[in-house]
PDB file of C-alpha atoms in Angstrom:
ATOM      1  CA  MET A   1       6.966  17.975   9.865  1.00  0.00           C
ATOM      2  CA  ILE A   2       6.311  16.778   6.521  1.00  0.00           C
ATOM      3  CA  VAL A   3       4.110  13.454   6.702  1.00  0.00           C
ATOM      4  CA  PHE A   4       5.449  11.179   3.769  1.00  0.00           C
ATOM      5  CA  PHE A   5       2.782   8.592   3.255  1.00  0.00           C
ATOM      6  CA  THR A   6       4.416   5.905   0.156  1.00  0.00           C
ATOM      7  CA  ASP A   7       3.427   3.456  -1.545  1.00  0.00           C
ATOM      8  CA  LEU A   8       5.714   0.187  -2.453  1.00  0.00           C
ATOM      9  CA  ASP A   9       5.839  -1.829  -5.076  1.00  0.00           C
ATOM     10  CA  GLY A  10       6.476   0.365  -7.878  1.00  0.00           C
ATOM     11  CA  THR A  11       6.993   3.762  -5.645  1.00  0.00           C
ATOM     12  CA  LEU A  12       9.724   3.359  -3.134  1.00  0.00           C
ATOM     13  CA  LEU A  13      10.470  -0.260  -3.985  1.00  0.00           C
ATOM     14  CA  ASP A  14      11.313  -0.831  -8.144  1.00  0.00           C
ATOM     15  CA  HIS A  15       8.738  -2.383  -9.772  1.00  0.00           C
ATOM     16  CA  ASP A  16      10.656  -5.562 -10.550  1.00  0.00           C
ATOM     17  CA  THR A  17      13.932  -5.802  -8.340  1.00  0.00           C
ATOM     18  CA  TYR A  18      11.642  -4.578  -5.510  1.00  0.00           C
ATOM     19  CA  SER A  19      14.842  -2.843  -4.413  1.00  0.00           C
ATOM     20  CA  TRP A  20      14.769   0.818  -2.714  1.00  0.00           C
ATOM     21  CA  GLU A  21      18.679   1.286  -2.682  1.00  0.00           C
ATOM     22  CA  PRO A  22      18.232   4.274  -5.569  1.00  0.00           C
ATOM     23  CA  ALA A  23      16.130   5.659  -1.947  1.00  0.00           C
ATOM     24  CA  ARG A  24      18.583   5.156   0.566  1.00  0.00           C
ATOM     25  CA  LEU A  25      19.783   8.573   0.264  1.00  0.00           C
ATOM     26  CA  ALA A  26      16.487  10.545   0.449  1.00  0.00           C
ATOM     27  CA  LEU A  27      14.912   8.505   3.172  1.00  0.00           C
ATOM     28  CA  ASP A  28      18.339   8.611   5.130  1.00  0.00           C
ATOM     29  CA  THR A  29      17.556  12.450   4.352  1.00  0.00           C
ATOM     30  CA  LEU A  30      13.973  12.472   5.266  1.00  0.00           C
ATOM     31  CA  LYS A  31      14.348  10.907   8.553  1.00  0.00           C
ATOM     32  CA  SER A  32      18.171  13.254   9.710  1.00  0.00           C
ATOM     33  CA  LEU A  33      14.929  16.434   8.845  1.00  0.00           C
ATOM     34  CA  GLY A  34      12.546  14.580  11.393  1.00  0.00           C
ATOM     35  CA  HIS A  35      10.161  14.237   8.222  1.00  0.00           C
ATOM     36  CA  ALA A  36       7.631  11.182   8.834  1.00  0.00           C
ATOM     37  CA  VAL A  37       8.031   8.279   6.298  1.00  0.00           C
ATOM     38  CA  VAL A  38       4.725   6.423   6.197  1.00  0.00           C
ATOM     39  CA  LEU A  39       4.688   3.094   3.894  1.00  0.00           C
ATOM     40  CA  CYS A  40       0.744   2.681   2.690  1.00  0.00           C
ATOM     41  CA  THR A  41       0.189  -0.059   0.579  1.00  0.00           C
ATOM     42  CA  SER A  42      -1.369  -3.396  -0.090  1.00  0.00           C
ATOM     43  CA  LYS A  43       1.373  -5.697   1.684  1.00  0.00           C
ATOM     44  CA  ALA A  44       1.141  -7.884   4.876  1.00  0.00           C
ATOM     45  CA  LYS A  45       1.667  -6.613   7.755  1.00  0.00           C
ATOM     46  CA  ALA A  46       4.818  -9.234   8.048  1.00  0.00           C
ATOM     47  CA  GLU A  47       6.349  -7.972   4.906  1.00  0.00           C
ATOM     48  CA  VAL A  48       6.123  -4.768   5.742  1.00  0.00           C
ATOM     49  CA  ALA A  49       7.359  -4.785   9.140  1.00  0.00           C
ATOM     50  CA  GLU A  50      10.985  -6.576   7.790  1.00  0.00           C
ATOM     51  CA  LEU A  51      11.175  -4.338   5.114  1.00  0.00           C
ATOM     52  CA  ARG A  52      10.676  -0.658   7.450  1.00  0.00           C
ATOM     53  CA  GLN A  53      13.617  -2.392   9.617  1.00  0.00           C
ATOM     54  CA  SER A  54      15.237  -3.162   7.084  1.00  0.00           C
ATOM     55  CA  MET A  55      15.199   1.085   5.935  1.00  0.00           C
ATOM     56  CA  SER A  56      15.289   1.886   9.390  1.00  0.00           C
ATOM     57  CA  ILE A  57      11.908   3.493   9.650  1.00  0.00           C
ATOM     58  CA  ARG A  58      10.624   4.902  13.258  1.00  0.00           C
ATOM     59  CA  ASP A  59       7.157   5.768  12.066  1.00  0.00           C
ATOM     60  CA  PRO A  60       3.899   4.301  11.999  1.00  0.00           C
ATOM     61  CA  TYR A  61       2.441   2.287   8.346  1.00  0.00           C
ATOM     62  CA  ILE A  62      -0.021   1.576   6.709  1.00  0.00           C
ATOM     63  CA  VAL A  63      -1.023  -2.469   5.615  1.00  0.00           C
ATOM     64  CA  GLU A  64      -2.975  -4.409   3.629  1.00  0.00           C
ATOM     65  CA  ASN A  65      -4.577  -1.385   1.375  1.00  0.00           C
ATOM     66  CA  GLY A  66      -6.032   0.147   4.993  1.00  0.00           C
ATOM     67  CA  GLY A  67      -7.095  -2.995   6.501  1.00  0.00           C
ATOM     68  CA  ALA A  68      -4.844  -1.383   9.689  1.00  0.00           C
ATOM     69  CA  VAL A  69      -2.670   1.134  10.413  1.00  0.00           C
ATOM     70  CA  ILE A  70       0.158   0.218  12.690  1.00  0.00           C
ATOM     71  CA  VAL A  71       1.371   2.332  15.199  1.00  0.00           C
ATOM     72  CA  PRO A  72       4.615   1.790  16.750  1.00  0.00           C
ATOM     73  CA  PRO A  73       4.096   1.775  21.023  1.00  0.00           C
ATOM     74  CA  GLY A  74       3.786   5.043  22.264  1.00  0.00           C
ATOM     75  CA  TYR A  75       4.357   6.983  19.360  1.00  0.00           C
ATOM     76  CA  PHE A  76       1.881   9.148  19.588  1.00  0.00           C
ATOM     77  CA  GLY A  77       1.791   8.714  23.869  1.00  0.00           C
ATOM     78  CA  GLN A  78       0.151   6.633  25.918  1.00  0.00           C
ATOM     79  CA  GLY A  79      -2.924   4.829  25.918  1.00  0.00           C
ATOM     80  CA  LEU A  80      -3.168   5.081  21.738  1.00  0.00           C
ATOM     81  CA  SER A  81      -4.054   1.493  20.479  1.00  0.00           C
ATOM     82  CA  GLU A  82      -1.121   0.032  18.501  1.00  0.00           C
ATOM     83  CA  ARG A  83      -3.413  -1.272  15.880  1.00  0.00           C
ATOM     84  CA  ILE A  84      -6.220   0.299  14.753  1.00  0.00           C
ATOM     85  CA  GLU A  85      -8.155  -1.777  12.391  1.00  0.00           C
ATOM     86  CA  LEU A  86     -10.430  -1.052   9.649  1.00  0.00           C
ATOM     87  CA  GLY A  87     -11.171  -3.874   7.479  1.00  0.00           C
ATOM     88  CA  THR A  88     -12.353  -7.242   7.442  1.00  0.00           C
ATOM     89  CA  PRO A  89     -11.477 -10.362   9.057  1.00  0.00           C
ATOM     90  CA  TYR A  90      -9.541 -12.457   5.691  1.00  0.00           C
ATOM     91  CA  LEU A  91     -11.415 -15.502   6.226  1.00  0.00           C
ATOM     92  CA  ILE A  92     -14.389 -13.129   4.829  1.00  0.00           C
ATOM     93  CA  LEU A  93     -13.040 -12.151   2.241  1.00  0.00           C
ATOM     94  CA  VAL A  94     -11.885 -15.125   1.102  1.00  0.00           C
ATOM     95  CA  GLU A  95     -15.524 -16.660   1.357  1.00  0.00           C
ATOM     96  CA  ALA A  96     -17.110 -13.817  -0.616  1.00  0.00           C
ATOM     97  CA  LEU A  97     -14.369 -13.398  -3.105  1.00  0.00           C
ATOM     98  CA  GLY A  98     -15.437 -17.530  -3.975  1.00  0.00           C
ATOM     99  CA  ARG A  99     -19.169 -16.814  -4.115  1.00  0.00           C
ATOM    100  CA  ALA A 100     -18.601 -13.810  -6.288  1.00  0.00           C
ATOM    101  CA  ALA A 101     -16.529 -16.033  -8.797  1.00  0.00           C
ATOM    102  CA  ILE A 102     -19.015 -18.150  -8.899  1.00  0.00           C
ATOM    103  CA  GLU A 103     -21.819 -16.170  -9.227  1.00  0.00           C
ATOM    104  CA  SER A 104     -19.879 -14.277 -12.039  1.00  0.00           C
ATOM    105  CA  GLY A 105     -19.058 -17.538 -13.460  1.00  0.00           C
ATOM    106  CA  VAL A 106     -15.533 -15.565 -13.573  1.00  0.00           C
ATOM    107  CA  ALA A 107     -12.178 -18.089 -12.739  1.00  0.00           C
ATOM    108  CA  VAL A 108     -10.063 -16.990  -9.776  1.00  0.00           C
ATOM    109  CA  ARG A 109      -6.907 -17.424  -7.720  1.00  0.00           C
ATOM    110  CA  GLY A 110      -6.503 -16.182  -4.455  1.00  0.00           C
ATOM    111  CA  PHE A 111      -3.681 -16.073  -2.411  1.00  0.00           C
ATOM    112  CA  ALA A 112      -5.554 -18.210  -0.159  1.00  0.00           C
ATOM    113  CA  GLN A 113      -6.104 -21.700  -2.736  1.00  0.00           C
ATOM    114  CA  MET A 114      -1.442 -20.159  -3.629  1.00  0.00           C
ATOM    115  CA  THR A 115       1.019 -21.443  -1.994  1.00  0.00           C
ATOM    116  CA  PRO A 116       4.611 -19.477  -0.502  1.00  0.00           C
ATOM    117  CA  GLY A 117       5.689 -20.706  -3.770  1.00  0.00           C
ATOM    118  CA  GLU A 118       3.665 -19.976  -6.049  1.00  0.00           C
ATOM    119  CA  ILE A 119       3.396 -15.872  -4.470  1.00  0.00           C
ATOM    120  CA  ALA A 120       7.252 -16.501  -5.588  1.00  0.00           C
ATOM    121  CA  GLN A 121       6.927 -17.177  -8.564  1.00  0.00           C
ATOM    122  CA  ARG A 122       4.186 -14.979  -9.714  1.00  0.00           C
ATOM    123  CA  THR A 123       5.837 -12.254  -8.085  1.00  0.00           C
ATOM    124  CA  GLY A 124       8.892 -12.703  -8.944  1.00  0.00           C
ATOM    125  CA  LEU A 125       9.839 -12.475  -4.999  1.00  0.00           C
ATOM    126  CA  PRO A 126      12.456 -14.205  -3.078  1.00  0.00           C
ATOM    127  CA  LEU A 127      10.548 -17.647  -1.270  1.00  0.00           C
ATOM    128  CA  GLU A 128      10.829 -16.517   2.510  1.00  0.00           C
ATOM    129  CA  VAL A 129       9.778 -13.078   2.187  1.00  0.00           C
ATOM    130  CA  ALA A 130       6.838 -14.355  -0.466  1.00  0.00           C
ATOM    131  CA  ARG A 131       5.981 -16.696   2.768  1.00  0.00           C
ATOM    132  CA  LEU A 132       5.994 -13.246   4.927  1.00  0.00           C
ATOM    133  CA  SER A 133       3.349 -12.305   2.331  1.00  0.00           C
ATOM    134  CA  HIS A 134       0.998 -15.072   2.277  1.00  0.00           C
ATOM    135  CA  GLN A 135       0.173 -13.950   5.812  1.00  0.00           C
ATOM    136  CA  ARG A 136      -3.018 -12.347   4.823  1.00  0.00           C
ATOM    137  CA  GLU A 137      -5.025 -10.271   7.534  1.00  0.00           C
ATOM    138  CA  TYR A 138      -7.435  -8.165   5.499  1.00  0.00           C
ATOM    139  CA  ASP A 139      -6.613  -7.997   1.935  1.00  0.00           C
ATOM    140  CA  GLU A 140      -7.612 -11.572  -0.105  1.00  0.00           C
ATOM    141  CA  PRO A 141      -5.453 -10.441  -3.683  1.00  0.00           C
ATOM    142  CA  PHE A 142      -6.024 -12.327  -6.806  1.00  0.00           C
ATOM    143  CA  GLU A 143      -6.047 -13.090 -10.333  1.00  0.00           C
ATOM    144  CA  VAL A 144      -9.099 -13.695 -13.340  1.00  0.00           C
ATOM    145  CA  GLU A 145      -7.850 -16.460 -14.688  1.00  0.00           C
ATOM    146  CA  SER A 146     -10.693 -16.733 -17.201  1.00  0.00           C
ATOM    147  CA  GLY A 147     -14.052 -14.918 -17.786  1.00  0.00           C
ATOM    148  CA  ASP A 148     -15.058 -10.822 -17.878  1.00  0.00           C
ATOM    149  CA  PRO A 149     -13.659  -9.047 -15.171  1.00  0.00           C
ATOM    150  CA  GLY A 150     -16.095  -6.405 -14.617  1.00  0.00           C
ATOM    151  CA  LYS A 151     -18.651  -9.463 -14.355  1.00  0.00           C
ATOM    152  CA  LEU A 152     -16.711 -10.241 -11.080  1.00  0.00           C
ATOM    153  CA  CYS A 153     -16.451  -6.813  -9.822  1.00  0.00           C
ATOM    154  CA  GLU A 154     -20.304  -6.150 -10.313  1.00  0.00           C
ATOM    155  CA  ALA A 155     -20.794  -9.390  -8.186  1.00  0.00           C
ATOM    156  CA  ILE A 156     -18.186  -7.927  -5.272  1.00  0.00           C
ATOM    157  CA  GLU A 157     -20.059  -5.119  -5.313  1.00  0.00           C
ATOM    158  CA  ALA A 158     -23.543  -6.488  -4.879  1.00  0.00           C
ATOM    159  CA  MET A 159     -22.815  -8.244  -1.596  1.00  0.00           C
ATOM    160  CA  GLY A 160     -21.236  -5.880   0.193  1.00  0.00           C
ATOM    161  CA  PHE A 161     -17.738  -5.434  -0.317  1.00  0.00           C
ATOM    162  CA  SER A 162     -15.336  -3.618  -2.278  1.00  0.00           C
ATOM    163  CA  TRP A 163     -12.173  -4.235  -4.863  1.00  0.00           C
ATOM    164  CA  THR A 164      -9.337  -2.571  -5.988  1.00  0.00           C
ATOM    165  CA  ARG A 165      -6.018  -3.167  -8.020  1.00  0.00           C
ATOM    166  CA  GLY A 166      -2.829  -2.649  -7.908  1.00  0.00           C
ATOM    167  CA  GLY A 167       0.876  -3.556 -10.211  1.00  0.00           C
ATOM    168  CA  ARG A 168      -0.148  -6.868 -10.019  1.00  0.00           C
ATOM    169  CA  PHE A 169      -3.409  -8.205  -8.579  1.00  0.00           C
ATOM    170  CA  PHE A 170      -6.495  -7.131  -7.272  1.00  0.00           C
ATOM    171  CA  HIS A 171      -7.714  -7.045  -4.061  1.00  0.00           C
ATOM    172  CA  ILE A 172     -11.435  -7.780  -1.640  1.00  0.00           C
ATOM    173  CA  VAL A 173     -11.738  -6.132   0.478  1.00  0.00           C
ATOM    174  CA  ARG A 174     -14.770  -4.574   2.916  1.00  0.00           C
ATOM    175  CA  ASN A 175     -14.914  -1.241   4.993  1.00  0.00           C
ATOM    176  CA  CYS A 176     -11.833  -0.075   3.846  1.00  0.00           C
ATOM    177  CA  ASP A 177      -9.474   1.790   1.312  1.00  0.00           C
ATOM    178  CA  LYS A 178      -6.043   3.152   2.371  1.00  0.00           C
ATOM    179  CA  ALA A 179      -7.820   6.944   1.747  1.00  0.00           C
ATOM    180  CA  LYS A 180      -9.676   5.899   4.960  1.00  0.00           C
ATOM    181  CA  ALA A 181      -6.244   4.796   7.180  1.00  0.00           C
ATOM    182  CA  VAL A 182      -4.363   8.525   5.207  1.00  0.00           C
ATOM    183  CA  ALA A 183      -7.141  10.034   6.971  1.00  0.00           C
ATOM    184  CA  THR A 184      -7.841   8.184   9.309  1.00  0.00           C
ATOM    185  CA  LEU A 185      -3.024   8.572  10.201  1.00  0.00           C
ATOM    186  CA  ALA A 186      -3.126  11.936   9.502  1.00  0.00           C
ATOM    187  CA  GLY A 187      -5.410  13.019  11.939  1.00  0.00           C
ATOM    188  CA  LEU A 188      -3.939  11.462  14.230  1.00  0.00           C
ATOM    189  CA  PHE A 189      -0.652  13.049  13.046  1.00  0.00           C
ATOM    190  CA  ARG A 190      -1.540  16.799  13.286  1.00  0.00           C
ATOM    191  CA  THR A 191      -3.029  16.272  16.577  1.00  0.00           C
ATOM    192  CA  HIS A 192       0.629  15.005  18.355  1.00  0.00           C
ATOM    193  CA  ARG A 193       3.472  16.582  16.143  1.00  0.00           C
ATOM    194  CA  ALA A 194       3.546  20.117  14.463  1.00  0.00           C
ATOM    195  CA  VAL A 195       2.578  18.989  10.676  1.00  0.00           C
ATOM    196  CA  THR A 196       3.148  21.377   8.034  1.00  0.00           C
ATOM    197  CA  LYS A 197       2.210  19.122   5.543  1.00  0.00           C
ATOM    198  CA  THR A 198       1.523  16.270   4.240  1.00  0.00           C
ATOM    199  CA  VAL A 199       2.461  14.600   1.650  1.00  0.00           C
ATOM    200  CA  GLY A 200       1.620  10.937  -0.849  1.00  0.00           C
ATOM    201  CA  LEU A 201       3.504   9.058  -3.530  1.00  0.00           C
ATOM    202  CA  GLY A 202       1.776   6.322  -5.402  1.00  0.00           C
ATOM    203  CA  ASP A 203       1.594   4.386  -9.216  1.00  0.00           C
ATOM    204  CA  GLY A 204      -1.719   2.526  -9.086  1.00  0.00           C
ATOM    205  CA  LEU A 205      -4.819   3.288  -9.475  1.00  0.00           C
ATOM    206  CA  ASN A 206      -5.046   1.711  -5.795  1.00  0.00           C
ATOM    207  CA  ASP A 207      -3.669   4.491  -4.950  1.00  0.00           C
ATOM    208  CA  VAL A 208      -6.368   7.357  -6.372  1.00  0.00           C
ATOM    209  CA  GLY A 209      -8.089   7.718  -2.535  1.00  0.00           C
ATOM    210  CA  PHE A 210      -4.803   8.089  -0.603  1.00  0.00           C
ATOM    211  CA  LEU A 211      -3.480  10.499  -3.285  1.00  0.00           C
ATOM    212  CA  ARG A 212      -6.717  12.611  -2.625  1.00  0.00           C
ATOM    213  CA  GLU A 213      -6.543  13.019   0.894  1.00  0.00           C
ATOM    214  CA  VAL A 214      -3.093  14.800   1.324  1.00  0.00           C
ATOM    215  CA  ASP A 215      -2.126  18.466   0.612  1.00  0.00           C
ATOM    216  CA  SER A 216       0.768  17.729  -1.886  1.00  0.00           C
ATOM    217  CA  ALA A 217       0.711  14.193  -4.702  1.00  0.00           C
ATOM    218  CA  TRP A 218       3.324  13.448  -6.358  1.00  0.00           C
ATOM    219  CA  LEU A 219       3.064  10.028  -9.186  1.00  0.00           C
ATOM    220  CA  ILE A 220       5.570   7.556 -10.190  1.00  0.00           C
ATOM    221  CA  PRO A 221       5.918   6.909 -14.011  1.00  0.00           C
ATOM    222  CA  SER A 222       3.885   3.441 -14.399  1.00  0.00           C
ATOM    223  CA  LYS A 223       1.775   2.538 -17.164  1.00  0.00           C
ATOM    224  CA  GLN A 224      -1.675   3.672 -15.239  1.00  0.00           C
ATOM    225  CA  THR A 225      -0.156   7.412 -15.308  1.00  0.00           C
ATOM    226  CA  ALA A 226      -2.382   8.896 -17.387  1.00  0.00           C
ATOM    227  CA  GLU A 227      -4.922   7.365 -16.280  1.00  0.00           C
ATOM    228  CA  LEU A 228      -4.227   8.699 -12.516  1.00  0.00           C
ATOM    229  CA  LEU A 229      -3.749  12.171 -13.981  1.00  0.00           C
ATOM    230  CA  ALA A 230      -6.664  12.466 -14.524  1.00  0.00           C
ATOM    231  CA  LEU A 231      -7.656  10.853 -11.044  1.00  0.00           C
ATOM    232  CA  VAL A 232      -5.856  13.396  -8.985  1.00  0.00           C
ATOM    233  CA  PRO A 233      -5.713  16.953 -10.789  1.00  0.00           C
ATOM    234  CA  GLY A 234      -2.923  18.731 -10.057  1.00  0.00           C
ATOM    235  CA  ALA A 235      -0.772  15.817  -8.853  1.00  0.00           C
ATOM    236  CA  LYS A 236       3.327  16.035 -10.060  1.00  0.00           C
ATOM    237  CA  VAL A 237       4.317  13.310 -11.364  1.00  0.00           C
ATOM    238  CA  ALA A 238       8.387  12.394 -11.137  1.00  0.00           C
ATOM    239  CA  SER A 239      10.102  12.115 -14.358  1.00  0.00           C
ATOM    240  CA  SER A 240      11.631   8.740 -13.098  1.00  0.00           C
ATOM    241  CA  PRO A 241      10.086   5.567 -12.484  1.00  0.00           C
ATOM    242  CA  GLY A 242      10.774   3.819  -9.219  1.00  0.00           C
ATOM    243  CA  PRO A 243      12.854   4.697  -6.069  1.00  0.00           C
ATOM    244  CA  VAL A 244      15.151   7.339  -8.390  1.00  0.00           C
ATOM    245  CA  GLY A 245      11.448   9.020  -9.145  1.00  0.00           C
ATOM    246  CA  TRP A 246      10.074   8.585  -5.406  1.00  0.00           C
ATOM    247  CA  SER A 247      13.832  10.281  -4.353  1.00  0.00           C
ATOM    248  CA  GLU A 248      13.349  13.397  -7.100  1.00  0.00           C
ATOM    249  CA  ALA A 249       9.631  13.817  -5.341  1.00  0.00           C
ATOM    250  CA  VAL A 250      10.372  13.795  -2.099  1.00  0.00           C
ATOM    251  CA  THR A 251      13.558  16.161  -2.420  1.00  0.00           C
ATOM    252  CA  ALA A 252      11.399  18.604  -4.455  1.00  0.00           C
ATOM    253  CA  GLU A 253       8.755  18.919  -1.648  1.00  0.00           C
ATOM    254  CA  TRP A 254      11.713  19.396   1.270  1.00  0.00           C
ATOM    255  CA  GLU A 255      13.395  22.517  -0.746  1.00  0.00           C
ATOM    256  CA  GLU A 256      10.334  23.788  -1.524  1.00  0.00           C
TER     257      GLU A 256
END
């Protein structure tokens, strides 16, 4: 089997509409061929669980920039935890972001300060989905409202935390990233399943680490593609953004 690790926003999902409809046929074909589709995202578990159900995906998934790996009961046999926690509790991150903002003199606004309505307004998500996105556990998304983002990121690192940037927000985390989560889950797949190769698909800077972990990496076109090409040597680039390019990439991999 092939294990496909895929980012969501801007990759499997359209960056503006969040639609995955153009990828439906390719996704259904992957499942019918017995390949695994692992969603690997900065989104919260509650939001991903609902999206995964709508896609009829039954494979494990990675949430909140590698904060946790969620494994369906019995997927790899009995005795394995259904949630492998890699990240740091949310309230610790929120407090750390506040201290880093004060120390750097940078004004920030994180999800902890936003209402679901504000998140919906800033992201274009429906309100009911924004409520799910608001349920954070291991990752705090935030915007820089004023000041030098570089100074803020330096303050975050000086405190022993990490930051990354997705298509819309900065994120603060600690002790986790997508790369660590993908490596952990890929190891489980290789132990329990007959894996022929791993494939990664992403469009943003927070995808670099996990794209370096897989056997075959694909970049879905975005404003960051040129920078990503320099950071992920050997990556292939789809010809179209979003789910259309995603479909092209996964089709090329299973037909290879």
